[in-house]
Short mmCIF file of C-alpha atoms and ligand atoms in Angstrom, two decimals:
data_model
loop_
_atom_site.label_atom_id
_atom_site.label_comp_id
_atom_site.label_asym_id
_atom_site.label_seq_id
_atom_site.Cartn_x
_atom_site.Cartn_y
_atom_site.Cartn_z
CA MET B 1 0.00 0.00 0.00
CA ASN B 2 1.13 3.53 -0.76
CA THR B 3 1.91 5.77 2.19
CA LEU B 4 0.85 9.41 2.54
CA ASP B 5 4.47 10.35 1.82
CA ASP B 6 4.36 8.36 -1.45
CA PHE B 7 1.04 10.02 -2.32
CA LEU B 8 2.36 13.52 -1.64
CA LYS B 9 5.64 12.87 -3.50
CA GLY B 10 3.66 11.86 -6.58
CA HIS B 11 1.13 14.68 -6.28
CA PRO B 12 1.42 17.66 -8.67
CA SER B 13 0.59 20.27 -6.03
CA ALA B 14 3.27 22.62 -4.77
CA ALA B 15 5.87 21.28 -2.36
CA ASP B 16 5.04 23.89 0.27
CA LEU B 17 1.36 22.87 0.33
CA LYS B 18 2.42 19.24 0.71
CA ALA B 19 4.60 20.29 3.66
CA VAL B 20 1.51 21.76 5.36
CA ILE B 21 -0.46 18.53 4.84
CA ALA B 22 2.47 16.53 6.21
CA ALA B 23 2.64 18.79 9.29
CA VAL B 24 -1.08 18.35 10.01
CA ALA B 25 -0.89 14.59 9.38
CA SER B 26 2.05 14.26 11.74
CA ALA B 27 0.20 16.13 14.51
CA CYS B 28 -2.83 13.87 14.01
CA VAL B 29 -0.69 10.78 14.67
CA GLY B 30 0.18 12.24 18.06
CA ILE B 31 -3.41 13.31 18.70
CA SER B 32 -4.59 9.78 17.91
CA ARG B 33 -2.26 8.40 20.57
CA VAL B 34 -3.31 10.96 23.19
CA VAL B 35 -7.02 10.43 22.46
CA SER B 36 -6.74 6.63 22.58
CA ALA B 37 -4.88 6.77 25.92
CA GLY B 38 -8.05 8.26 27.43
CA ALA B 39 -8.40 7.75 31.16
CA ILE B 40 -5.04 5.95 31.37
CA ALA B 41 -3.29 9.25 30.65
CA GLY B 42 -5.67 11.09 32.96
CA ASN B 43 -6.61 13.53 30.17
CA LEU B 44 -10.37 13.08 30.23
CA GLY B 45 -12.79 15.55 31.73
CA SER B 46 -12.99 19.31 31.91
CA ALA B 47 -10.08 21.71 31.63
CA GLY B 48 -11.93 23.97 34.05
CA GLN B 49 -12.09 26.91 31.59
CA MET B 50 -14.25 28.23 28.72
CA ASN B 51 -13.18 28.79 25.11
CA VAL B 52 -13.99 31.73 22.87
CA GLN B 53 -17.27 29.99 22.03
CA ALA B 54 -18.18 30.23 25.73
CA GLU B 55 -18.13 26.45 25.80
CA GLU B 56 -16.51 24.39 28.54
CA GLN B 57 -13.10 23.19 27.33
CA LYS B 58 -12.15 19.57 27.80
CA GLN B 59 -8.53 18.86 28.79
CA LEU B 60 -8.06 17.17 25.42
CA ASP B 61 -9.35 20.27 23.58
CA VAL B 62 -6.42 22.19 25.07
CA ILE B 63 -3.84 19.41 24.67
CA THR B 64 -4.72 18.70 21.04
CA ASN B 65 -4.88 22.41 20.20
CA ASP B 66 -1.33 22.82 21.51
CA MET B 67 -0.11 19.78 19.54
CA LEU B 68 -1.49 21.03 16.22
CA SER B 69 -0.41 24.62 16.90
CA ASP B 70 3.17 23.46 17.65
CA SER B 71 3.31 21.44 14.44
CA LEU B 72 2.13 24.39 12.33
CA ARG B 73 4.53 26.85 14.01
CA LYS B 74 7.39 24.63 12.89
CA CYS B 75 6.14 24.34 9.30
CA PRO B 76 7.88 27.04 7.18
CA PRO B 77 5.06 27.60 4.61
CA VAL B 78 2.54 28.39 7.38
CA ALA B 79 2.09 32.16 7.80
CA GLY B 80 -0.55 31.79 10.50
CA PHE B 81 -3.35 29.72 11.91
CA ALA B 82 -6.71 29.99 13.70
CA SER B 83 -8.33 27.48 15.99
CA GLU B 84 -11.75 26.94 17.50
CA GLU B 85 -9.92 26.95 20.83
CA LEU B 86 -8.07 30.27 20.35
CA ASP B 87 -9.69 33.70 20.66
CA THR B 88 -7.84 35.08 17.65
CA ILE B 89 -5.28 34.17 15.01
CA GLU B 90 -1.62 33.35 15.59
CA ALA B 91 0.87 34.71 13.05
CA THR B 92 4.16 32.81 12.68
CA GLY B 93 5.99 35.92 11.47
CA ARG B 94 6.57 34.34 8.06
CA GLN B 95 4.91 35.88 4.99
CA GLY B 96 3.25 34.23 2.00
CA GLY B 97 2.48 30.53 1.99
CA PHE B 98 -0.68 29.37 3.71
CA LEU B 99 -3.16 29.96 6.49
CA VAL B 100 -4.61 27.01 8.39
CA THR B 101 -7.88 26.99 10.35
CA PHE B 102 -8.75 24.00 12.49
CA ASP B 103 -10.95 22.42 15.11
CA PRO B 104 -8.41 20.30 16.98
CA LEU B 105 -10.91 17.94 18.55
CA ASP B 106 -14.41 18.14 17.14
CA GLY B 107 -17.10 16.34 19.08
CA SER B 108 -15.07 16.44 22.27
CA SER B 109 -18.25 16.15 24.35
CA ASN B 110 -18.15 12.51 23.18
CA ILE B 111 -14.59 11.89 24.32
CA ASP B 112 -15.54 10.97 27.91
CA VAL B 113 -17.95 8.30 26.63
CA ASN B 114 -15.56 6.81 24.07
CA VAL B 115 -17.43 7.85 20.92
CA SER B 116 -15.50 8.78 17.75
CA VAL B 117 -14.13 12.33 17.59
CA GLY B 118 -11.97 14.10 15.03
CA THR B 119 -9.71 16.90 13.89
CA ILE B 120 -10.88 19.17 11.04
CA PHE B 121 -8.58 21.46 9.06
CA SER B 122 -8.74 23.93 6.18
CA VAL B 123 -5.87 25.46 4.17
CA LEU B 124 -6.17 28.93 2.59
CA PRO B 125 -3.67 31.09 0.68
CA ALA B 126 -1.82 33.66 2.81
CA PRO B 127 -1.38 37.25 1.57
CA PRO B 128 2.05 37.54 -0.16
CA ASP B 129 3.74 40.39 1.64
CA LYS B 130 2.04 41.91 4.67
CA LEU B 131 1.77 41.44 8.39
CA LEU B 132 -1.06 39.02 9.00
CA GLU B 133 -4.42 40.24 10.30
CA GLU B 134 -7.55 38.36 11.25
CA ARG B 135 -9.35 39.70 8.16
CA ASP B 136 -6.79 37.90 5.94
CA PHE B 137 -8.47 34.66 7.04
CA LEU B 138 -11.98 35.81 6.02
CA LEU B 139 -11.94 34.18 2.58
CA PRO B 140 -14.90 32.26 1.11
CA GLY B 141 -14.55 28.48 1.20
CA ARG B 142 -14.03 28.41 -2.56
CA ARG B 143 -10.56 29.91 -1.91
CA GLN B 144 -9.42 26.83 0.03
CA VAL B 145 -6.48 24.96 -1.52
CA ALA B 146 -6.82 21.87 0.67
CA ALA B 147 -8.94 20.51 3.54
CA GLY B 148 -9.37 17.35 5.52
CA TYR B 149 -10.21 15.61 8.75
CA ALA B 150 -8.80 12.89 10.95
CA ILE B 151 -11.32 10.58 12.60
CA TYR B 152 -10.30 8.80 15.80
CA GLY B 153 -12.61 5.79 15.79
CA PRO B 154 -12.26 2.01 15.46
CA GLN B 155 -9.63 2.98 12.91
CA THR B 156 -7.83 6.29 12.81
CA MET B 157 -8.21 7.73 9.32
CA LEU B 158 -7.10 10.88 7.54
CA VAL B 159 -9.45 12.00 4.74
CA LEU B 160 -8.23 14.89 2.62
CA THR B 161 -8.47 16.77 -0.65
CA LEU B 162 -5.83 18.73 -2.54
CA MET B 163 -8.52 19.88 -4.99
CA ASP B 164 -8.41 16.77 -7.20
CA GLY B 165 -10.75 14.41 -5.41
CA VAL B 166 -10.87 12.95 -1.89
CA HIS B 167 -8.51 10.27 -0.63
CA GLY B 168 -8.52 8.30 2.63
CA PHE B 169 -5.53 7.06 4.62
CA THR B 170 -5.63 4.61 7.54
CA LEU B 171 -3.09 4.85 10.37
CA SER B 172 -1.06 1.66 10.69
CA ALA B 173 0.16 0.16 13.97
CA SER B 174 3.62 1.46 13.10
CA GLY B 175 2.33 5.02 12.77
CA GLU B 176 2.22 5.32 8.97
CA TRP B 177 -0.72 6.71 6.98
CA LEU B 178 -1.57 4.07 4.32
CA LEU B 179 -3.69 4.93 1.26
CA THR B 180 -6.78 2.76 1.73
CA HIS B 181 -9.57 4.77 0.03
CA GLU B 182 -8.68 6.29 -3.37
CA ARG B 183 -11.07 8.77 -4.95
CA VAL B 184 -13.92 8.63 -2.46
CA SER B 185 -17.29 9.12 -4.19
CA ILE B 186 -20.56 9.88 -2.37
CA PRO B 187 -23.67 8.09 -3.77
CA LYS B 188 -26.11 10.63 -5.26
CA ASP B 189 -29.07 9.06 -3.43
CA THR B 190 -29.52 7.76 0.09
CA LYS B 191 -31.95 6.31 2.60
CA GLU B 192 -30.17 7.72 5.65
CA PHE B 193 -30.49 11.16 7.28
CA ALA B 194 -28.67 12.65 10.25
CA ILE B 195 -30.12 15.42 12.40
CA ASN B 196 -30.66 16.04 16.13
CA MET B 197 -34.40 15.27 16.26
CA SER B 198 -34.76 16.80 19.73
CA ASN B 199 -34.66 20.22 18.03
CA GLN B 200 -37.57 19.43 15.70
CA ARG B 201 -39.96 22.01 17.14
CA HIS B 202 -37.37 24.75 16.60
CA TRP B 203 -36.67 24.14 12.87
CA ALA B 204 -37.82 26.30 9.98
CA GLU B 205 -40.57 24.89 7.75
CA PRO B 206 -38.38 23.59 4.87
CA ILE B 207 -36.35 21.35 7.19
CA ARG B 208 -39.48 20.13 8.97
CA THR B 209 -41.05 19.31 5.60
CA TYR B 210 -37.97 17.46 4.41
CA VAL B 211 -37.57 15.41 7.63
CA ASP B 212 -41.33 14.67 7.75
CA GLY B 213 -40.93 13.22 4.24
CA CYS B 214 -38.12 10.97 5.43
CA LEU B 215 -40.16 9.87 8.48
CA ALA B 216 -43.23 9.11 6.32
CA GLY B 217 -41.08 6.66 4.38
CA LYS B 218 -42.91 4.34 1.96
CA THR B 219 -46.27 5.68 3.15
CA GLY B 220 -45.42 9.18 1.90
CA GLU B 221 -44.25 10.97 -1.25
CA ARG B 222 -40.66 9.75 -0.94
CA GLY B 223 -41.83 6.19 -1.61
CA LYS B 224 -38.94 4.68 0.36
CA ASP B 225 -38.15 4.14 4.02
CA PHE B 226 -35.29 6.06 5.65
CA ASN B 227 -32.96 5.27 8.53
CA MET B 228 -31.67 7.90 10.97
CA ARG B 229 -28.23 8.32 12.51
CA TRP B 230 -26.94 11.05 14.85
CA VAL B 231 -23.47 10.57 16.40
CA ALA B 232 -23.29 14.19 17.61
CA SER B 233 -19.73 14.26 16.29
CA MET B 234 -19.67 16.01 12.91
CA VAL B 235 -16.53 14.19 11.77
CA ALA B 236 -18.14 10.77 12.43
CA ASP B 237 -21.42 11.71 10.73
CA VAL B 238 -19.62 13.20 7.72
CA HIS B 239 -17.28 10.21 7.45
CA ARG B 240 -20.25 7.84 7.30
CA ILE B 241 -21.63 9.95 4.45
CA MET B 242 -18.24 9.86 2.70
CA MET B 243 -18.26 6.06 2.92
CA ARG B 244 -21.92 5.23 2.10
CA GLY B 245 -23.88 8.41 1.40
CA GLY B 246 -26.50 10.18 3.50
CA VAL B 247 -27.49 13.70 4.43
CA PHE B 248 -26.29 15.60 7.51
CA MET B 249 -28.22 18.61 8.80
CA TYR B 250 -27.52 21.16 11.49
CA PRO B 251 -29.94 23.88 10.37
CA TRP B 252 -30.85 27.31 11.71
CA ASP B 253 -33.36 27.05 14.49
CA LYS B 254 -35.44 29.54 16.42
CA ARG B 255 -33.75 28.92 19.77
CA GLU B 256 -31.23 31.61 18.77
CA PRO B 257 -32.86 33.40 15.79
CA ASP B 258 -29.87 35.73 15.23
CA ARG B 259 -27.47 32.75 14.97
CA PRO B 260 -27.31 31.16 11.50
CA GLY B 261 -26.51 27.74 12.95
CA LYS B 262 -24.44 25.95 15.60
CA LEU B 263 -21.44 24.86 13.50
CA ARG B 264 -18.53 27.15 12.63
CA LEU B 265 -17.94 28.25 9.08
CA MET B 266 -14.16 28.61 8.93
CA TYR B 267 -13.07 25.30 10.46
CA GLU B 268 -16.12 23.04 10.25
CA GLY B 269 -18.51 24.16 7.50
CA ASN B 270 -15.96 25.16 4.86
CA PRO B 271 -13.54 22.22 5.08
CA MET B 272 -16.37 19.68 5.22
CA ALA B 273 -18.21 21.40 2.36
CA LEU B 274 -15.07 21.27 0.20
CA LEU B 275 -14.56 17.57 0.91
CA ILE B 276 -18.23 16.80 0.20
CA GLU B 277 -18.19 18.69 -3.12
CA GLN B 278 -14.86 17.11 -4.12
CA ALA B 279 -16.45 13.70 -3.49
CA GLY B 280 -19.49 14.52 -5.68
CA GLY B 281 -21.91 15.68 -2.97
CA GLU B 282 -23.42 19.09 -2.21
CA ALA B 283 -23.18 21.36 0.84
CA ILE B 284 -25.50 24.31 1.49
CA ASN B 285 -26.50 26.60 4.34
CA GLY B 286 -30.12 26.23 3.24
CA ARG B 287 -30.27 28.33 0.09
CA GLU B 288 -26.65 28.81 -1.06
CA ASP B 289 -23.49 26.75 -1.28
CA ILE B 290 -21.52 27.01 1.96
CA LEU B 291 -18.36 27.56 -0.08
CA ASP B 292 -19.83 30.79 -1.49
CA VAL B 293 -20.52 32.36 1.91
CA GLN B 294 -18.39 35.48 2.50
CA PRO B 295 -17.14 35.23 6.11
CA SER B 296 -17.42 38.35 8.26
CA ALA B 297 -15.95 37.00 11.50
CA LEU B 298 -13.38 34.31 12.34
CA HIS B 299 -15.69 32.28 14.58
CA GLU B 300 -18.94 32.88 12.77
CA ARG B 301 -21.42 30.06 12.55
CA VAL B 302 -23.26 28.56 9.60
CA ALA B 303 -26.27 26.34 8.99
CA VAL B 304 -25.22 23.07 7.37
CA VAL B 305 -27.03 20.64 5.06
CA LEU B 306 -24.59 18.38 3.24
CA GLY B 307 -24.21 14.96 1.65
CA SER B 308 -25.76 12.99 -1.22
CA ALA B 309 -26.38 15.45 -4.04
CA ASN B 310 -29.97 14.50 -4.87
CA GLU B 311 -31.07 14.81 -1.23
CA VAL B 312 -29.38 18.18 -0.72
CA LYS B 313 -31.03 19.38 -3.94
CA LEU B 314 -34.41 18.52 -2.40
CA VAL B 315 -33.65 20.62 0.69
CA ARG B 316 -32.36 23.49 -1.47
CA ASN B 317 -35.58 23.43 -3.52
CA LEU B 318 -37.76 23.37 -0.39
CA SER B 319 -35.78 26.31 1.03
CA SER B 320 -36.14 28.31 -2.16
CA VAL B 321 -39.93 28.35 -2.36
P1 P6P Z 1 -25.72 18.57 19.37
C1 P6P Z 1 -19.92 18.72 18.47
O1 P6P Z 1 -20.06 19.46 19.66
C2 P6P Z 1 -20.56 19.51 17.34
O2 P6P Z 1 -19.92 20.74 17.20
C3 P6P Z 1 -20.52 18.70 16.05
O3 P6P Z 1 -19.40 17.88 15.96
C4 P6P Z 1 -21.80 17.90 16.12
O4 P6P Z 1 -22.31 17.56 14.83
C5 P6P Z 1 -22.75 18.83 16.86
O5 P6P Z 1 -21.93 19.72 17.63
C6 P6P Z 1 -23.67 18.09 17.78
O6 P6P Z 1 -24.56 19.03 18.34
O7 P6P Z 1 -26.55 19.81 19.55
O8 P6P Z 1 -26.47 17.44 18.71
O9 P6P Z 1 -25.00 18.11 20.63
#
């Protein structure tokens, strides 16, 4: 089997971009080990502080953030990075190259109960010759030059795109990423939807209509029965869709009417939307492609509906009436 190093060596993209991917991949090997050590290492539970999202930080949120930050600081083509766990950006002092945004441990509320979690990352072009500012990160998702996630589950996998399709690597016992899933392709149709049903009374009409159609199954207009999954770990739900299709929804809801959604645009919505589109799926915030959203703040949130193209098209049509 080819390794990630073999894959990158043979890839036409620029050497400095490949160095960024290698730096992220290397950090994820370490994160996998720390996550799998769990209670043995005494890293579970709360860190006793809140992050910029006003959410309680887990110890592993802080530990994994530091691991990925350290790896990027040491990677020459990285001009700066932003993390879900950091209030603002960190500039490395180098100019040009790339910006990286990341969620070091997505789904960390699952970590204490041993459910799959993951790392999500996005790579953007850095401005060529200026001191870095937060607004340099506020590029639409279409400007990404690479994105990916690591999923720490029964297997640890790295799933990434360098803008020519999506490829999956599985971490071997010896710590090597082996190419196990070439050119991942998401089925256009599905019988599986993922949403947190406990929020049903808060959704807007189009989402309620779409989910009601799935629940009606063969007895309704869809003419087929659906299954439901909700891991409450975006990386795990998206990975399932990458492997067998489906539709994932975290829509706007009226609990916080001024908030577009729960998930973050720059390091959850955009990287996942790029991967989904590169694998033949679609990713919208309801009406428009997530990748076309113009960010206005580093930690802004976005509504997310992504997955099998024909299902997302249905939601887009319902939202457009
Ligand atoms: P809820 C994890 O906290 C996360 O950000 C995503 O990974 C996940 O899809 C979502 O929130 C789960 O949210 O409201 O179902 O707990």
